[in-house]
Coordinates of C-alpha atoms and ligand atoms in Angstrom, one line a residue:
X255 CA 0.0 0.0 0.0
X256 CA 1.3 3.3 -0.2
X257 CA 1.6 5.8 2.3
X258 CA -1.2 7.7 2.7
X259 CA -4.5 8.2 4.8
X260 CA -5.0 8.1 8.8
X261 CA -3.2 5.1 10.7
X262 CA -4.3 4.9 14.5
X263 CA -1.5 3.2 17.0
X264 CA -2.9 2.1 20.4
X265 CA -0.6 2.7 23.5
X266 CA 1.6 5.4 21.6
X267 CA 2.8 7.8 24.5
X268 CA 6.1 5.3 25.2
X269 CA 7.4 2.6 24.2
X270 CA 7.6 0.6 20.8
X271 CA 4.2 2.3 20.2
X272 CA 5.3 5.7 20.1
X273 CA 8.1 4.9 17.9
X274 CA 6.1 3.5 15.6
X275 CA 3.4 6.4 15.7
X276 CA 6.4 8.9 14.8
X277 CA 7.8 6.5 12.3
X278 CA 4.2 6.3 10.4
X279 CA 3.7 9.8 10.5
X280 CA 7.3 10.1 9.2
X281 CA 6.5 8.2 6.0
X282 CA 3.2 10.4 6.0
X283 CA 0.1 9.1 7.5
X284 CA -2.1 10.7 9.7
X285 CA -1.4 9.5 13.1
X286 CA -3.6 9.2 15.9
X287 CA -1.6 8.5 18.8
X288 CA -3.3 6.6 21.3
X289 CA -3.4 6.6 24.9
X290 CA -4.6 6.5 28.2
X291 CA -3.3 10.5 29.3
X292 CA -2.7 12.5 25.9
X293 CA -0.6 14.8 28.6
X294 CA 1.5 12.0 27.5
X295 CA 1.6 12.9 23.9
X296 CA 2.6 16.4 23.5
X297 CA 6.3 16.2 23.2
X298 CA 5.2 13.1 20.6
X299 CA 3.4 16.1 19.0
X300 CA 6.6 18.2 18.9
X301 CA 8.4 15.6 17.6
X302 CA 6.4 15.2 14.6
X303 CA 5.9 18.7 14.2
X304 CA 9.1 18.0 10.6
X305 CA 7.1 14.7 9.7
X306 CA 5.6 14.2 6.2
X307 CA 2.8 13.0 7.6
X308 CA 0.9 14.3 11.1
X309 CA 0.3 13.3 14.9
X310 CA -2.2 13.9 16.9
X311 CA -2.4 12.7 20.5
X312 CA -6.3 11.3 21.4
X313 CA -7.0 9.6 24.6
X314 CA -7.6 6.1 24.2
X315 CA -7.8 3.3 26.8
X316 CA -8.8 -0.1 25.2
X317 CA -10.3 -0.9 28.1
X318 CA -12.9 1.7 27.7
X319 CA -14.6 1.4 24.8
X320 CA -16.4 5.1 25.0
X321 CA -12.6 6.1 24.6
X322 CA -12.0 4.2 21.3
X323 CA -12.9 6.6 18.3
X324 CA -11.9 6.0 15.0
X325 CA -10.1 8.7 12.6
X326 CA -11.4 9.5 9.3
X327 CA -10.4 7.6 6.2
X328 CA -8.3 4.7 8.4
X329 CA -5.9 3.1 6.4
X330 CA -3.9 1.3 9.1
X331 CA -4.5 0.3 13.1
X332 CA -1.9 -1.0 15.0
X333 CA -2.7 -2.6 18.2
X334 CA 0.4 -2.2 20.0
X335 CA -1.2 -1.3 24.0
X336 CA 0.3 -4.2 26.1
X337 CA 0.9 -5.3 29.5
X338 CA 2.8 -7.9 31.4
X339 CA 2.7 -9.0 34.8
X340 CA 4.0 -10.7 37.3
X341 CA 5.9 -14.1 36.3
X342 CA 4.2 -17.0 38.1
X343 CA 3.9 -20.8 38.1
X344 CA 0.4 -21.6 37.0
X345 CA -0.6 -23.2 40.2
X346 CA 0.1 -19.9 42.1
X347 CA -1.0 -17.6 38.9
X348 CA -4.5 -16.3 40.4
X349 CA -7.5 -16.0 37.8
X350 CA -7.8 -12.1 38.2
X351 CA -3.8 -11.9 36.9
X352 CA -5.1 -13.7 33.8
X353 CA -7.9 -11.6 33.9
X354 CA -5.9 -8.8 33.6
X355 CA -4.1 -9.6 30.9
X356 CA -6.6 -11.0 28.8
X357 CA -8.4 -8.0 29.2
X358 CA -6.0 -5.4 27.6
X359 CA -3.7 -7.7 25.3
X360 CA -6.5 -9.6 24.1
X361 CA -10.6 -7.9 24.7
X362 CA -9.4 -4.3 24.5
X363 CA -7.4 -5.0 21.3
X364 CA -10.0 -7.2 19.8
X365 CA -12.5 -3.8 20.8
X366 CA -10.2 -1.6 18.7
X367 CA -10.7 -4.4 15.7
X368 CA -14.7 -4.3 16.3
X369 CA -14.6 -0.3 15.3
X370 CA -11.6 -0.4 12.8
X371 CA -13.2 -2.9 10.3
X372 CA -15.9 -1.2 8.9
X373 CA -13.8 2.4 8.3
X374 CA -11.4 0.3 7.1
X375 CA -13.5 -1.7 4.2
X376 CA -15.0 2.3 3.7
X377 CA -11.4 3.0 2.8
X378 CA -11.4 0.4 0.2
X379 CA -8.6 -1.5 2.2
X380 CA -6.1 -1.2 4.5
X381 CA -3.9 -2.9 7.0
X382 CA -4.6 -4.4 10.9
X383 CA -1.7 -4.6 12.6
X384 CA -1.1 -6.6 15.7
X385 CA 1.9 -6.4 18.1
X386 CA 2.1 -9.8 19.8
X387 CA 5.7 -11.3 21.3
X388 CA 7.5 -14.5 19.8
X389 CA 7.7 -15.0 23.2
X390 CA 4.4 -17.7 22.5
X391 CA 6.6 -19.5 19.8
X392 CA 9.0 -21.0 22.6
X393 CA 7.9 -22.8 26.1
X394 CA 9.1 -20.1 28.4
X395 CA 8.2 -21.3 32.0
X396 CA 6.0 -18.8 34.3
X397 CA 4.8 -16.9 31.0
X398 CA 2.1 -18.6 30.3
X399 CA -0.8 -16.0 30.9
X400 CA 1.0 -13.6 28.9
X401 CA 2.0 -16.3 26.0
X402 CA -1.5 -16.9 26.2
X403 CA -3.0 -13.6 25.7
X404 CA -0.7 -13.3 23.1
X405 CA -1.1 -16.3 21.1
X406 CA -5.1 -15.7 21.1
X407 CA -4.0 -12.3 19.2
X408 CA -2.2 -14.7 16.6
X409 CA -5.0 -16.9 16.4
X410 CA -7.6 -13.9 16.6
X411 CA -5.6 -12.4 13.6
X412 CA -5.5 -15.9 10.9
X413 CA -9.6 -16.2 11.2
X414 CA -9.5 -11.6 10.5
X415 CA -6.6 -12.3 8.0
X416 CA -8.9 -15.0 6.0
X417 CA -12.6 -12.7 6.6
X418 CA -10.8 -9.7 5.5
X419 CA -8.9 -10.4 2.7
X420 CA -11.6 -10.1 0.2
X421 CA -12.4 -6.6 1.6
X422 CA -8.8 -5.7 0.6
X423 CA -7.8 -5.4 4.3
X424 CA -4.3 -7.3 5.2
X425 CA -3.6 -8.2 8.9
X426 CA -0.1 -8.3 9.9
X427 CA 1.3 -9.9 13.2
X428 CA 4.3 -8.6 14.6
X429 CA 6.3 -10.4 16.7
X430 CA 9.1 -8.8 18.7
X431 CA 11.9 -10.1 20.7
X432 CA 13.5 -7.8 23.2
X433 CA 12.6 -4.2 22.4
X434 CA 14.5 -1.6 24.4
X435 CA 11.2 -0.2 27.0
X436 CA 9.4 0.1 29.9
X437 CA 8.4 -3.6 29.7
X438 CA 11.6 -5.0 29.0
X439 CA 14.0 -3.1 32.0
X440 CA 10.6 -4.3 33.9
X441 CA 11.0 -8.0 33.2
X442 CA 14.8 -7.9 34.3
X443 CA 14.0 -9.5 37.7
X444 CA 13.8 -12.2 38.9
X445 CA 10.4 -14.1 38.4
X446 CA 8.5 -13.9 41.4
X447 CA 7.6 -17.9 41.1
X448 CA 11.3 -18.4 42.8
X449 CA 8.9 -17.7 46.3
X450 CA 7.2 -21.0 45.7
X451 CA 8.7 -24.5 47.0
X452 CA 10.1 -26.1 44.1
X453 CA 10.5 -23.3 41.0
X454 CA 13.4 -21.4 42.2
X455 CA 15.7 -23.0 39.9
X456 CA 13.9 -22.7 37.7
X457 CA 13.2 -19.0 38.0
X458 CA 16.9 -18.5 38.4
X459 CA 18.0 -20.1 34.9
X460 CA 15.3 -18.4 33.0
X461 CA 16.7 -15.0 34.2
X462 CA 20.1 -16.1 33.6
X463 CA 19.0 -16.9 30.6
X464 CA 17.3 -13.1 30.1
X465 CA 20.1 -11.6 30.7
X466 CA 22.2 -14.0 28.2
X467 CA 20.2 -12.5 25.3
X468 CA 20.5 -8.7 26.6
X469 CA 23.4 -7.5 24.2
X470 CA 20.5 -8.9 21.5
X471 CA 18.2 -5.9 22.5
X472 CA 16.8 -3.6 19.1
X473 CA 15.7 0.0 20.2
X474 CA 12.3 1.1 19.4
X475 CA 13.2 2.9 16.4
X476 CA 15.0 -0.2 14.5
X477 CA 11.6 -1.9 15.4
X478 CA 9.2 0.4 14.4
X479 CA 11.3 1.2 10.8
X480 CA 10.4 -2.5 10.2
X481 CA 6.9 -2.7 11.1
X482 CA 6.1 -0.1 9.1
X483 CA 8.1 -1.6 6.4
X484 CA 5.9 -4.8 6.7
X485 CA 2.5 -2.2 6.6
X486 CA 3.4 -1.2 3.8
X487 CA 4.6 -4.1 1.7
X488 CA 1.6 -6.0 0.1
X489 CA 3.9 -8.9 -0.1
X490 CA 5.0 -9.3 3.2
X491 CA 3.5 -13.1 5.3
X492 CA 1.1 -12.4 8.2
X493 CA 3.7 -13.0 10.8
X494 CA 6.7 -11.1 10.9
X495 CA 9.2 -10.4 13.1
X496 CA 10.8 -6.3 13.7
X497 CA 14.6 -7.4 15.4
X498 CA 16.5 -10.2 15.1
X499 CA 16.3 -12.3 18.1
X500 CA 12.3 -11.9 17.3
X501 CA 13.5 -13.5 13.3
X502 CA 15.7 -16.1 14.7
X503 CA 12.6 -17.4 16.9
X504 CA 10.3 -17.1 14.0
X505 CA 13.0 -19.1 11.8
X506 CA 13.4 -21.7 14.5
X507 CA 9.7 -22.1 14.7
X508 CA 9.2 -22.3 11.0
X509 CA 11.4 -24.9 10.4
X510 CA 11.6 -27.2 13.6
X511 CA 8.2 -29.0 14.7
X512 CA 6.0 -28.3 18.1
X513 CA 7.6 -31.4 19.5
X514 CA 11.2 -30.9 18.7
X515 CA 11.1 -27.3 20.3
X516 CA 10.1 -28.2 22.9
X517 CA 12.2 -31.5 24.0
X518 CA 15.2 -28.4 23.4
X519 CA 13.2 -26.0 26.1
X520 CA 13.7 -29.3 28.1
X521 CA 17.1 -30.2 27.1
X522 CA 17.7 -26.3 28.4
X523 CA 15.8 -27.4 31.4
X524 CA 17.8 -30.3 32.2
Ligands
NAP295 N1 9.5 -4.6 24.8 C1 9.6 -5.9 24.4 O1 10.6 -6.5 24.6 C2 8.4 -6.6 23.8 C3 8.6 -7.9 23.4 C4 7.5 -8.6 22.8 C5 6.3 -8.0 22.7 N2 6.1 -6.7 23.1 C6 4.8 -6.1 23.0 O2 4.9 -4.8 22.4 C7 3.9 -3.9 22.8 C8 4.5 -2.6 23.3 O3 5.2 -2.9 24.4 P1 6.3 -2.0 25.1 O4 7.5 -2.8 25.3 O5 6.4 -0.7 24.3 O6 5.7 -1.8 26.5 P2 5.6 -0.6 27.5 O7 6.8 0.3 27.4 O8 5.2 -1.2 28.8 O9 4.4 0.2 26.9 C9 3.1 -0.3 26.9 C10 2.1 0.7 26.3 O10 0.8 0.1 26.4 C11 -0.1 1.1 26.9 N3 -1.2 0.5 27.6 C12 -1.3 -0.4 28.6 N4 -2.6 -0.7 28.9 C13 -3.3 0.1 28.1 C14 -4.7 0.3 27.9 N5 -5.6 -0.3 28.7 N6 -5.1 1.2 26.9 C15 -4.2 1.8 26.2 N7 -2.9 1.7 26.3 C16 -2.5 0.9 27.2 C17 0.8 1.8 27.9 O11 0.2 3.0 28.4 P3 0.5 3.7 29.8 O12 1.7 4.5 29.7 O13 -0.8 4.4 30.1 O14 0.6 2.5 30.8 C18 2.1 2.0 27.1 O15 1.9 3.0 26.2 C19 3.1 -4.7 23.8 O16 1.9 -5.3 23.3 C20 4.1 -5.8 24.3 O17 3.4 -6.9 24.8 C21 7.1 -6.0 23.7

């Protein structure tokens, strides 16, 4: 597709979201920065101010749907608004953590879909973007809420990719590996299932493990040059990845089977 249009990004005030939002309006969409406190979004604003495109700061909370409103001629929405939370065996993982999750990563982004569709097929096409993690592609212990949440998106976005395509609207899945953020200085820590009888080993390899992979950390703006590369290519597979640790888990996954991946999670393990 060519550049063009208004593009909406959810969770834009930090983060890999406001890179991309500044690296859409860059190549000259119409950007409506989402999030929660537009106080957030008014150095984003300034930093636009040069862009070939615009940006435009609107409060959006995906949780409230009276928030969500949709720009004029939509060409692309990115659902990038995330969280994570705390790291915890299953067994001690409490419903209301899933809840949580589910809520934002998977309801509130599957909201912003809901309203996008129809300005979208009004457009005469367009692209739906979804930021997941390839964290779901590998068997990471004490994830699993937030692998969850996130592979629902991946699943969510092959039945949209299929529905849509004959409306001229291409969905995208991005999945990144370690992104320099917020999230990621968040998740250098220990996980908290180390407190319960029997996982601190566990717990203690997989942030060894973490921190093995730190020097592979892309900054925002690598990432979102890439994603919007993939919006705009016609060509490019529903699932792609924006750094490389992401491509190397993509690779792996592509070319190994469910069973093999994970007996090496186990091998790791052992
Ligand atoms: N960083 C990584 O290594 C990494 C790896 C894989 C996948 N991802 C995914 O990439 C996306 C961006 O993550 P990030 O690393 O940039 O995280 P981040 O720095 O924690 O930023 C998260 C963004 O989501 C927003 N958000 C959270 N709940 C929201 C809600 N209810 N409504 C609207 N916005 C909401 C936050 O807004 P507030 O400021 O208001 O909280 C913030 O703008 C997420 O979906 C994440 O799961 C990140």
């Amino acid at each position: 597709m060519k550049a063009g249009g208004a593009a909406l990004v959810t969770g834009a005030n930090r983060g890999l979201g406001r890179a991309i939002a500044l690296e859409l309006a860059g190549r000259g969409f119409a950007v409506s920065a989402g999030m929660r406190n537009p106080d957030d979004g008014a150095s984003l604003a300034l930093e636009a101010r040069d862009a070939a495109g615009s940006l435009e700061a609107v409060r959006l909370d995906v949780n409230d749907p009276a928030t969500i409103r949709i720009p004029e001629n939509l060409r692309v929405v990115v659902n990038n608004a995330g969280v994570d939370r705390a790291y915890l065996p299953v067994e001690h993982a409490p419903l209301a953590l899933w809840r949580e999750m589910f809520e934002t990563n998977l309801f509130g982004l599957v909201e912003v879909v809901r309203r996008s569709v129809p300005a979208l097929r009004a457009a005469g096409g367009g692209v739906v973007c979804n930021i997941t993690s390839c964290s779901y592609l590998t068997a990471v212990p004490f994830y699993a809420a937030y692998r969850a949440s996130k592979a629902a998106v991946g699943a969510l976005g092959e039945s949209l990719r299929a529905e849509l395509a004959p409306f001229g609207i291409r969905v995208l899945e991005v999945m990144p590996g370690p992104i320099d953020t917020d999230m990621l200085a968040a998740s250098d820590r220990l996980p908290e299932a180390a407190e319960h009888a029997g996982y601190a080993a566990q717990a203690e390899a997989l942030l060894a493990g973490r921190r093995a992979v730190a020097p592979m950390t892309t900054a925002p703006d690598v990432a979102a040059r890439a994603i919007a590369d993939a919006i705009l290519d016609d060509a490019s597979p529903l699932r792609v990845a924006c750094d490389p640790l992401g491509a190397g888990q993509l690779d792996a996954w592509r070319n190994h089977s469910d069973e093999e991946l994970m007996r090496a999670m186990l091998a790791l393990e052992s």
